[in-house]
PDB file of C-alpha atoms in Angstrom:
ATOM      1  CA  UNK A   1      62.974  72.949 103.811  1.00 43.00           C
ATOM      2  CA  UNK A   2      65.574  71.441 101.373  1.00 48.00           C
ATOM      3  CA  UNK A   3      66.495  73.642  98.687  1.00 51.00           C
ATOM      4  CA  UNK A   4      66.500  73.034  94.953  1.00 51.00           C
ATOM      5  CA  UNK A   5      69.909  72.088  93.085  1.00 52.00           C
ATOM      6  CA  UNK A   6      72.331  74.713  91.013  1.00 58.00           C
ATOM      7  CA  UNK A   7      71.990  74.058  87.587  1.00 52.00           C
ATOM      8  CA  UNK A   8      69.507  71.989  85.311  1.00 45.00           C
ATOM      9  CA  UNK A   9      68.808  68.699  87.080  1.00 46.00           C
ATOM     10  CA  UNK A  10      65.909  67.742  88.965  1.00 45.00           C
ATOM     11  CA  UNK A  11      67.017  67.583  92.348  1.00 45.00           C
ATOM     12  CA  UNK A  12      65.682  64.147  93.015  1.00 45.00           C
ATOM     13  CA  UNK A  13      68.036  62.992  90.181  1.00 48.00           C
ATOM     14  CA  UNK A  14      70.993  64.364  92.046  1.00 71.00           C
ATOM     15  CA  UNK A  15      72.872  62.334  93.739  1.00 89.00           C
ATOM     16  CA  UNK A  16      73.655  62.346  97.474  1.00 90.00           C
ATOM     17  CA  UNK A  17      77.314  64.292  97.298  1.00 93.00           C
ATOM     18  CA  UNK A  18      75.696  66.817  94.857  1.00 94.00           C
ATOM     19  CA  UNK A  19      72.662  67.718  96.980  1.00 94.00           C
ATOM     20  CA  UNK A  20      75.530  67.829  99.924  1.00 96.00           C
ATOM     21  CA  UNK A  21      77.567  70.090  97.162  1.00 96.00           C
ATOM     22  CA  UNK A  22      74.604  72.685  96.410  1.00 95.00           C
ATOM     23  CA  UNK A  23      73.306  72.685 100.260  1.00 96.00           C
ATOM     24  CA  UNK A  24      76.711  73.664 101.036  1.00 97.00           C
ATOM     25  CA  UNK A  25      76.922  76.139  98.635  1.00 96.00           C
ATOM     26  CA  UNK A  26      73.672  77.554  99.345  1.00 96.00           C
ATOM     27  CA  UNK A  27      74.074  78.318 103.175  1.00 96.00           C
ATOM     28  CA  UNK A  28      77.922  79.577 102.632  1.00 95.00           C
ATOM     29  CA  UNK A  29      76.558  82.247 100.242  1.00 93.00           C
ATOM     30  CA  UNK A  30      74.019  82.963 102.595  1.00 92.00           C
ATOM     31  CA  UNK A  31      75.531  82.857 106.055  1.00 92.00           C
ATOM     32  CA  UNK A  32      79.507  82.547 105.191  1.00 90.00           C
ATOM     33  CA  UNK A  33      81.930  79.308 106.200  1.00 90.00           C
ATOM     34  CA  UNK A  34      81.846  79.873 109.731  1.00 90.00           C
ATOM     35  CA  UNK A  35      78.359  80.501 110.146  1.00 93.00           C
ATOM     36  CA  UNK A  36      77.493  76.965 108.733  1.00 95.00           C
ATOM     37  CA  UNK A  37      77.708  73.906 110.511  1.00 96.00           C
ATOM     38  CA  UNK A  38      77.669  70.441 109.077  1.00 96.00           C
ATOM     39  CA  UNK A  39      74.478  69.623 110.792  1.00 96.00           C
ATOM     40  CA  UNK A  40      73.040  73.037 109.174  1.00 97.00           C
ATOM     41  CA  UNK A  41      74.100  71.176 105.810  1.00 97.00           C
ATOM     42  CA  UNK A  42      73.106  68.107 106.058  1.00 96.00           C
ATOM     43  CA  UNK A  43      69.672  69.092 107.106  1.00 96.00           C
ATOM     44  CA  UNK A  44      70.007  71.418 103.797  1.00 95.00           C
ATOM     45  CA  UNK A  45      70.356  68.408 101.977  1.00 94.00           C
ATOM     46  CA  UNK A  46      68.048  65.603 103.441  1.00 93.00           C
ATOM     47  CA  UNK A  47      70.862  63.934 104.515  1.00 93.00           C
ATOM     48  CA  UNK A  48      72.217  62.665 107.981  1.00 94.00           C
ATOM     49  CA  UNK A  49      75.784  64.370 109.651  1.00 95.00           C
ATOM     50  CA  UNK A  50      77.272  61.381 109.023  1.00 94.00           C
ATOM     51  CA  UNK A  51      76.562  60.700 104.871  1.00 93.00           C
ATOM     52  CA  UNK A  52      78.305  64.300 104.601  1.00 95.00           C
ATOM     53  CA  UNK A  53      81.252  63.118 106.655  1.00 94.00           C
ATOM     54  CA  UNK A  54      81.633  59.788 104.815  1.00 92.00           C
ATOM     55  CA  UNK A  55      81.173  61.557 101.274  1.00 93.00           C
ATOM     56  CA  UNK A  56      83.558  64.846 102.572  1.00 95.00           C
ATOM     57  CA  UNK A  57      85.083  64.051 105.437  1.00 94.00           C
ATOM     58  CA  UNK A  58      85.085  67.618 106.823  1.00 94.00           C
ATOM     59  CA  UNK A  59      84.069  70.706 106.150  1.00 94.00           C
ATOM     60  CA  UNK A  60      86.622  72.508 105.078  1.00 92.00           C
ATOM     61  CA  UNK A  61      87.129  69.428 102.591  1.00 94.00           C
ATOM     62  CA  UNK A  62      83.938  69.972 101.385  1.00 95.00           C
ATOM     63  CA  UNK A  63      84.361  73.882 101.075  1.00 93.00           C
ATOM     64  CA  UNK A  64      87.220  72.909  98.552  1.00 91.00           C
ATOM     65  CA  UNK A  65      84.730  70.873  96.426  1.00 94.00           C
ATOM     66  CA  UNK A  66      82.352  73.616  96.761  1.00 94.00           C
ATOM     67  CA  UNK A  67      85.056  76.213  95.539  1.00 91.00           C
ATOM     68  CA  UNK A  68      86.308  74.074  92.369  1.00 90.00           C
ATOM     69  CA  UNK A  69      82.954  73.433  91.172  1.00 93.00           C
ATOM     70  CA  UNK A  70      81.750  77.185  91.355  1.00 92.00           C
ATOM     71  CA  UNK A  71      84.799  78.302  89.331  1.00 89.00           C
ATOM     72  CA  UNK A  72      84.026  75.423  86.910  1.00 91.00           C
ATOM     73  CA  UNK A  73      80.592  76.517  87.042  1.00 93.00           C
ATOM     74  CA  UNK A  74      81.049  79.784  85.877  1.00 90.00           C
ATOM     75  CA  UNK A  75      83.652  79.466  83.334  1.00 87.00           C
ATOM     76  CA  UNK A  76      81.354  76.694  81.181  1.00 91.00           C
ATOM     77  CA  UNK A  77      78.753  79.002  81.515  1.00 92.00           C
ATOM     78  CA  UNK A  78      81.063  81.413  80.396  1.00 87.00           C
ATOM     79  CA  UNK A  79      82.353  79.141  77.280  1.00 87.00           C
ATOM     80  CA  UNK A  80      78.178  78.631  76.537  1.00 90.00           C
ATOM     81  CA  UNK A  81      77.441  81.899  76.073  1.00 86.00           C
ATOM     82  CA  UNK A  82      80.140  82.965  74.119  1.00 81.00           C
ATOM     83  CA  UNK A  83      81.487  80.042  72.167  1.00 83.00           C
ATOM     84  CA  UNK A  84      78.508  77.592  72.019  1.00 85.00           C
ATOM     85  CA  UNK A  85      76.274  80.101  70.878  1.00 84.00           C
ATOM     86  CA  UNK A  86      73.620  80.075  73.460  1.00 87.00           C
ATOM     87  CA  UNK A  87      73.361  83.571  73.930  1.00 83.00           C
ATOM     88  CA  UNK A  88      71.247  83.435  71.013  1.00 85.00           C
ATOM     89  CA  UNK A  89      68.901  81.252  72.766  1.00 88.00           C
ATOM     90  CA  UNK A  90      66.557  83.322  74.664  1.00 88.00           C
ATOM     91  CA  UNK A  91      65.738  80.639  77.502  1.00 89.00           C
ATOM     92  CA  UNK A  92      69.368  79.956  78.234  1.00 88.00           C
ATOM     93  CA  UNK A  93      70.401  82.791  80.109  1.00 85.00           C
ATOM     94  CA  UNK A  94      67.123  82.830  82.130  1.00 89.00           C
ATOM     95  CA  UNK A  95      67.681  79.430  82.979  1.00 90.00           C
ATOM     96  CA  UNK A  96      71.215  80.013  84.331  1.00 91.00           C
ATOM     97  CA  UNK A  97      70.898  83.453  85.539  1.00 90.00           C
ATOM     98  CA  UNK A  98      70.294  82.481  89.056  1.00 91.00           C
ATOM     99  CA  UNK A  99      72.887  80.087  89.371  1.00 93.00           C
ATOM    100  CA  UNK A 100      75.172  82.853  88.410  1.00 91.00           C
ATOM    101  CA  UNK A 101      74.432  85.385  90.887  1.00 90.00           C
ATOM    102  CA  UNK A 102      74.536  82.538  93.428  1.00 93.00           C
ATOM    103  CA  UNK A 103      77.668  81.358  92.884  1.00 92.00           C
ATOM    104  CA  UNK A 104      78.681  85.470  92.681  1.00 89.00           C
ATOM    105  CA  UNK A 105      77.710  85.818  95.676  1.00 91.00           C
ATOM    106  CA  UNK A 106      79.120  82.608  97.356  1.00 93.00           C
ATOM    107  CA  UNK A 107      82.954  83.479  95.555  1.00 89.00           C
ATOM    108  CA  UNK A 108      82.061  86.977  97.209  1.00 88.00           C
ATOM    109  CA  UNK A 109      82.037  85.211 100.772  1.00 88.00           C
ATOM    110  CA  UNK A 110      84.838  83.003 100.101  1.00 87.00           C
ATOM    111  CA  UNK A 111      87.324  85.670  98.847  1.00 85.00           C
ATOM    112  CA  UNK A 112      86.413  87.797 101.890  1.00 83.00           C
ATOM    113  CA  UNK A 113      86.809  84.822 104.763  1.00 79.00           C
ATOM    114  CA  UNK A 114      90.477  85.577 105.325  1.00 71.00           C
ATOM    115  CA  UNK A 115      91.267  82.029 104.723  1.00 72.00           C
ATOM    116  CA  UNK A 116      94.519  80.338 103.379  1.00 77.00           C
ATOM    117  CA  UNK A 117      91.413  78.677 101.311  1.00 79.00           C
ATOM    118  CA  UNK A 118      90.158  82.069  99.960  1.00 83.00           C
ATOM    119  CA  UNK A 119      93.939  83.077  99.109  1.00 86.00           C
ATOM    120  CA  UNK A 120      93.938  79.063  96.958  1.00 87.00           C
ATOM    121  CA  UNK A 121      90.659  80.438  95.469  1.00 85.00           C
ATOM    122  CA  UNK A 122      91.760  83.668  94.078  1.00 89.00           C
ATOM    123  CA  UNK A 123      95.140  82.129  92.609  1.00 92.00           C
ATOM    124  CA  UNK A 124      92.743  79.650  90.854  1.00 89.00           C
ATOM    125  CA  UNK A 125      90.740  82.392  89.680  1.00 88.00           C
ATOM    126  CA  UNK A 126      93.980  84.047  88.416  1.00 94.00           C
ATOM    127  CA  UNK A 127      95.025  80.737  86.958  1.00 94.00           C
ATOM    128  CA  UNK A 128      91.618  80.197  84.947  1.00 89.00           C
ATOM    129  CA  UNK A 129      91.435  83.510  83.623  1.00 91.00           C
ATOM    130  CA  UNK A 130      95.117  83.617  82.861  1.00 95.00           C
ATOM    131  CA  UNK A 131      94.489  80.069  80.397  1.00 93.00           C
ATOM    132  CA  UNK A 132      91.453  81.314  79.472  1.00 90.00           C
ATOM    133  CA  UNK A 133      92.632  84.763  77.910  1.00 93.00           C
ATOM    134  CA  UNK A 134      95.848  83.059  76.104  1.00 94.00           C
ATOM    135  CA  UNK A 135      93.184  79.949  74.497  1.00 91.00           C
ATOM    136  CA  UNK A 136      90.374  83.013  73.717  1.00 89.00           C
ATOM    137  CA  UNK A 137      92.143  86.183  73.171  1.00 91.00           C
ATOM    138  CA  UNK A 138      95.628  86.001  72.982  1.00 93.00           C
ATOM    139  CA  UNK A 139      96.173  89.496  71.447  1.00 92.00           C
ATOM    140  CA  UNK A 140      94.840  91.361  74.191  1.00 91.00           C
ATOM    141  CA  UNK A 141      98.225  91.149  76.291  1.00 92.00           C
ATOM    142  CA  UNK A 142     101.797  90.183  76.478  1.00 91.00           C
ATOM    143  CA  UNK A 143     101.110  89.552  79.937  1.00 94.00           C
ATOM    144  CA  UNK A 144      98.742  86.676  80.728  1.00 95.00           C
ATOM    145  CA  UNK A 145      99.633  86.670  84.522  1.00 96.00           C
ATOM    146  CA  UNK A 146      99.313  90.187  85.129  1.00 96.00           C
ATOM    147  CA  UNK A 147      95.959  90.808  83.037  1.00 95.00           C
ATOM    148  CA  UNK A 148      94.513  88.051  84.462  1.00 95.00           C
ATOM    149  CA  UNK A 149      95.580  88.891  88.322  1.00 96.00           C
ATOM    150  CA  UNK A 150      94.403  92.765  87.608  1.00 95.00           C
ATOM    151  CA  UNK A 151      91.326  91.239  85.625  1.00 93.00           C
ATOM    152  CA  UNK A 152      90.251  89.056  89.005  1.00 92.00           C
ATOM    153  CA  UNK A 153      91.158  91.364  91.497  1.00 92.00           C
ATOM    154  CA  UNK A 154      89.248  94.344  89.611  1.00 92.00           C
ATOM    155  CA  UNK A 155      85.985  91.797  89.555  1.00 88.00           C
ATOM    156  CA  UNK A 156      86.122  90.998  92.639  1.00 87.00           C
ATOM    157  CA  UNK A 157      86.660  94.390  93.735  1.00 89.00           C
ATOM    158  CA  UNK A 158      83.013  94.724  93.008  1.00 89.00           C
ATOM    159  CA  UNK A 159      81.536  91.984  94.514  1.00 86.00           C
ATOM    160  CA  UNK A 160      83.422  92.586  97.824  1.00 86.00           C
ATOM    161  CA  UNK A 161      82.485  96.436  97.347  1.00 92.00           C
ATOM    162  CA  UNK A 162      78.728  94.978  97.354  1.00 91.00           C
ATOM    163  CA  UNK A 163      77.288  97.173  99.559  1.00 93.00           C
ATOM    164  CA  UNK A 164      78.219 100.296  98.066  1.00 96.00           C
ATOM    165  CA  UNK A 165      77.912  99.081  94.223  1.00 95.00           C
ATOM    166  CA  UNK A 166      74.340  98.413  95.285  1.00 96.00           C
ATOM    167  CA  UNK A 167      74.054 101.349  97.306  1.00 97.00           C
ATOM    168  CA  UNK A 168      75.576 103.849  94.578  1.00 97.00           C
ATOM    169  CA  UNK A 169      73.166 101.531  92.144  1.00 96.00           C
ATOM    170  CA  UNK A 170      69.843 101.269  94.083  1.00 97.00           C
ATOM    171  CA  UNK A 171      69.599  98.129  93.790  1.00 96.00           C
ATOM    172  CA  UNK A 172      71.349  94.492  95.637  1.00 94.00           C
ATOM    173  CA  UNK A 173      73.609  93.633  92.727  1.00 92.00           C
ATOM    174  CA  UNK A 174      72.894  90.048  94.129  1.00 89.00           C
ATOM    175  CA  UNK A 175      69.072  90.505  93.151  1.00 89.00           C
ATOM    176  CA  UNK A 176      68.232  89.696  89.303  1.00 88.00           C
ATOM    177  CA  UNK A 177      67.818  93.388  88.731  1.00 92.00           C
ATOM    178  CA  UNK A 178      70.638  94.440  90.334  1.00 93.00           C
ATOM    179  CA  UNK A 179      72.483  91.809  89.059  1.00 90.00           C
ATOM    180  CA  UNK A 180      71.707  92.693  85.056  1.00 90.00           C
ATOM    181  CA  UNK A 181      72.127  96.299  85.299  1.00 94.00           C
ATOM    182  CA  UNK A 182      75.610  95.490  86.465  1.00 93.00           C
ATOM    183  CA  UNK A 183      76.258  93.012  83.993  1.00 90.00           C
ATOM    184  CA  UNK A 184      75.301  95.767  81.095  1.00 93.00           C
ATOM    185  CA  UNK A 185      77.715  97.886  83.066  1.00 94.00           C
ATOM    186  CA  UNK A 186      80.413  95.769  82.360  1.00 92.00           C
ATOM    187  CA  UNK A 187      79.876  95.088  78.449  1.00 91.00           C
ATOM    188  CA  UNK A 188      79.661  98.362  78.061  1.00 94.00           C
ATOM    189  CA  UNK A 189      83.405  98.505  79.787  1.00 90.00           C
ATOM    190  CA  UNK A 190      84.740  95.768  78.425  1.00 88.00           C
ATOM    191  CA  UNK A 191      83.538  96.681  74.962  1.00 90.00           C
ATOM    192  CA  UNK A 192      84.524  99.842  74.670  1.00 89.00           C
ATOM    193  CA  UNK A 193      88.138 101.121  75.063  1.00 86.00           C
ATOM    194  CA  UNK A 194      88.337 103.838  77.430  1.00 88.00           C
ATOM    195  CA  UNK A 195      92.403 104.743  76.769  1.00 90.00           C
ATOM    196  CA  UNK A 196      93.398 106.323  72.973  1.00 91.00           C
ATOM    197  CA  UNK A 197      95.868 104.032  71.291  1.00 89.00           C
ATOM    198  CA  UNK A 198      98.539 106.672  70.543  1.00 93.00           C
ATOM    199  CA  UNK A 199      98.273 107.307  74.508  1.00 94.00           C
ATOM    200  CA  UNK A 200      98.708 104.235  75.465  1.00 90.00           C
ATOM    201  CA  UNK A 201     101.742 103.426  73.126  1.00 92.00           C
ATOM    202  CA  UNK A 202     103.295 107.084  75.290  1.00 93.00           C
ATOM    203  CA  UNK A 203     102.536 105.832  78.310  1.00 92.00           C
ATOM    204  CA  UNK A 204     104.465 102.229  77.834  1.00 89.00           C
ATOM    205  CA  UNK A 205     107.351 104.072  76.616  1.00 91.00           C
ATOM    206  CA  UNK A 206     107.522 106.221  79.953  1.00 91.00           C
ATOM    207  CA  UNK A 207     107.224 103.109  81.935  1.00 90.00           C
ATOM    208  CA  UNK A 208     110.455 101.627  80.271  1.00 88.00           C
ATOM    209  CA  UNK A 209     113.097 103.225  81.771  1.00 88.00           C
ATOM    210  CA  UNK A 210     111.574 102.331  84.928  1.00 87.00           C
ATOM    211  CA  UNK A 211     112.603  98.447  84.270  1.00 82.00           C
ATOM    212  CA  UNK A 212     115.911  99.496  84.053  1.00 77.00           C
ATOM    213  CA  UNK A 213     118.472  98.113  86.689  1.00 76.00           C
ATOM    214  CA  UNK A 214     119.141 101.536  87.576  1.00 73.00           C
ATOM    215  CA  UNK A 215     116.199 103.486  87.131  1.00 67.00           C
ATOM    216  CA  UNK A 216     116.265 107.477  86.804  1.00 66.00           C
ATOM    217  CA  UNK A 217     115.636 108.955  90.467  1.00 66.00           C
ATOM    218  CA  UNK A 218     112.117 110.775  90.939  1.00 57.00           C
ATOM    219  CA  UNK A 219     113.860 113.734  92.811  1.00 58.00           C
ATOM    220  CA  UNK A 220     112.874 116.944  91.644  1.00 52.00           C
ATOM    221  CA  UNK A 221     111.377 115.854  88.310  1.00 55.00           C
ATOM    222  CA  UNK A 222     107.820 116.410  89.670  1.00 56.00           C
ATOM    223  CA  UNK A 223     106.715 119.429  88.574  1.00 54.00           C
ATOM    224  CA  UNK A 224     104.157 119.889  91.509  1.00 57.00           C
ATOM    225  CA  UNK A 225     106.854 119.189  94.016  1.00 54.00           C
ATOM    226  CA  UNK A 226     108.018 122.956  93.679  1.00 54.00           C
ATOM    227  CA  UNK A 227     107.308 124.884  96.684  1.00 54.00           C
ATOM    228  CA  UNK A 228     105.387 122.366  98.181  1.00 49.00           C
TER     229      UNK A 228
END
């Protein structure tokens, strides 16, 4: 059976390449990059082999499309929610809910293939986040690159940790319920700081004589070291 489309159009209104787009991004989330063929696709689609190859080429061509238009995806979601005000509107997120734990679950599968494509993912990730924190909240860090690299690695941590989030959870954090009560998870963390202020401000001031060109040697200045 063909599927339906990700996002608001009716599918018959899509277009050719974006039915190709959505089957594709359907069956990687579901069975991973090498368990889909292009026949497996286009049948997704409607489509013949050779429509996908003439709009594509191949498919790792089309996994690239695929990848740029989840991130995309997400992050005008993202920008909807927060800056558009539609988080106000209480048929918004429902309507756009499951095309966020799709495409979850489909950047879960990419980042894990081992790819040089899944490494070009993640550094886009980084990139996105990294111009999307300086634009939306540039007080947060002095370091763009590194918040953003720690900020995408530490959400994707849970998404590739999916089995056990869900397991420690009871739920498949790739269902709707499972999905929410991890959302509410992470406002709660991201809304609340966990570190005090005056420790923090300690803690940066240890750290800087470790950027020194010389840095003081850790021998014998751990106290637990002693008669270890």
């Amino acid at each position: 059976m063909v599927g339906g489309p990700i996002g608001d159009a009716a599918f018959e209104d899509l277009t050719a390449r974006a039915r190709i787009r959505d089957a594709a991004i359907r069956l990687f989330a579901e069975r991973g990059i090498d368990g889909t063929t292009v026949r497996d696709i286009a049948q997704e689609a409607g489509v013949s082999p050779g429509l996908l190859r003439h709009h594509f080429g191949s498919k790792e061509a089309l996994r690239e499309v695929c990848d740029a238009y989840a991130l995309d995806r997400l992050v005008k979601i993202k920008e909807d929610l927060l800056f558009e005000g539609k988080v106000a509107n209480p048929g918004f997120l429902p309507s756009v809910h499951p095309t966020i734990v799709l495409l979850y679950k489909y950047l879960t599968r990419a980042l894990l293939d081992g790819s040089s494509g899944a490494a070009a993912m993640f550094d886009d990730m980084v990139t996105l986040s990294e111009q999307w924190v300086s634009k939306h909240a540039p007080a947060v860090t002095e370091d763009y690159r590194a918040y953003a690299a720690v900020l995408v690695g530490m959400q994707s941590g849970l998404l590739a940790m999916h089995d056990h989030v869900s397991r420690a959870l009871g739920v498949d954090i790739f269902t709707t319920e499972g999905h929410l009560r991890m959302a509410g998870a992470l406002a709660d963390f991201y809304s609340h700081s966990l570190l005090d202020p005056e420790f923090v401000t300690k803690a940066r001031a240890a750290m800087e004589p470790l950027r020194a060109p010389n840095p003081p040697s850790a021998t014998g200045t751990d106290p637990g070291a002693e008669g270890a």
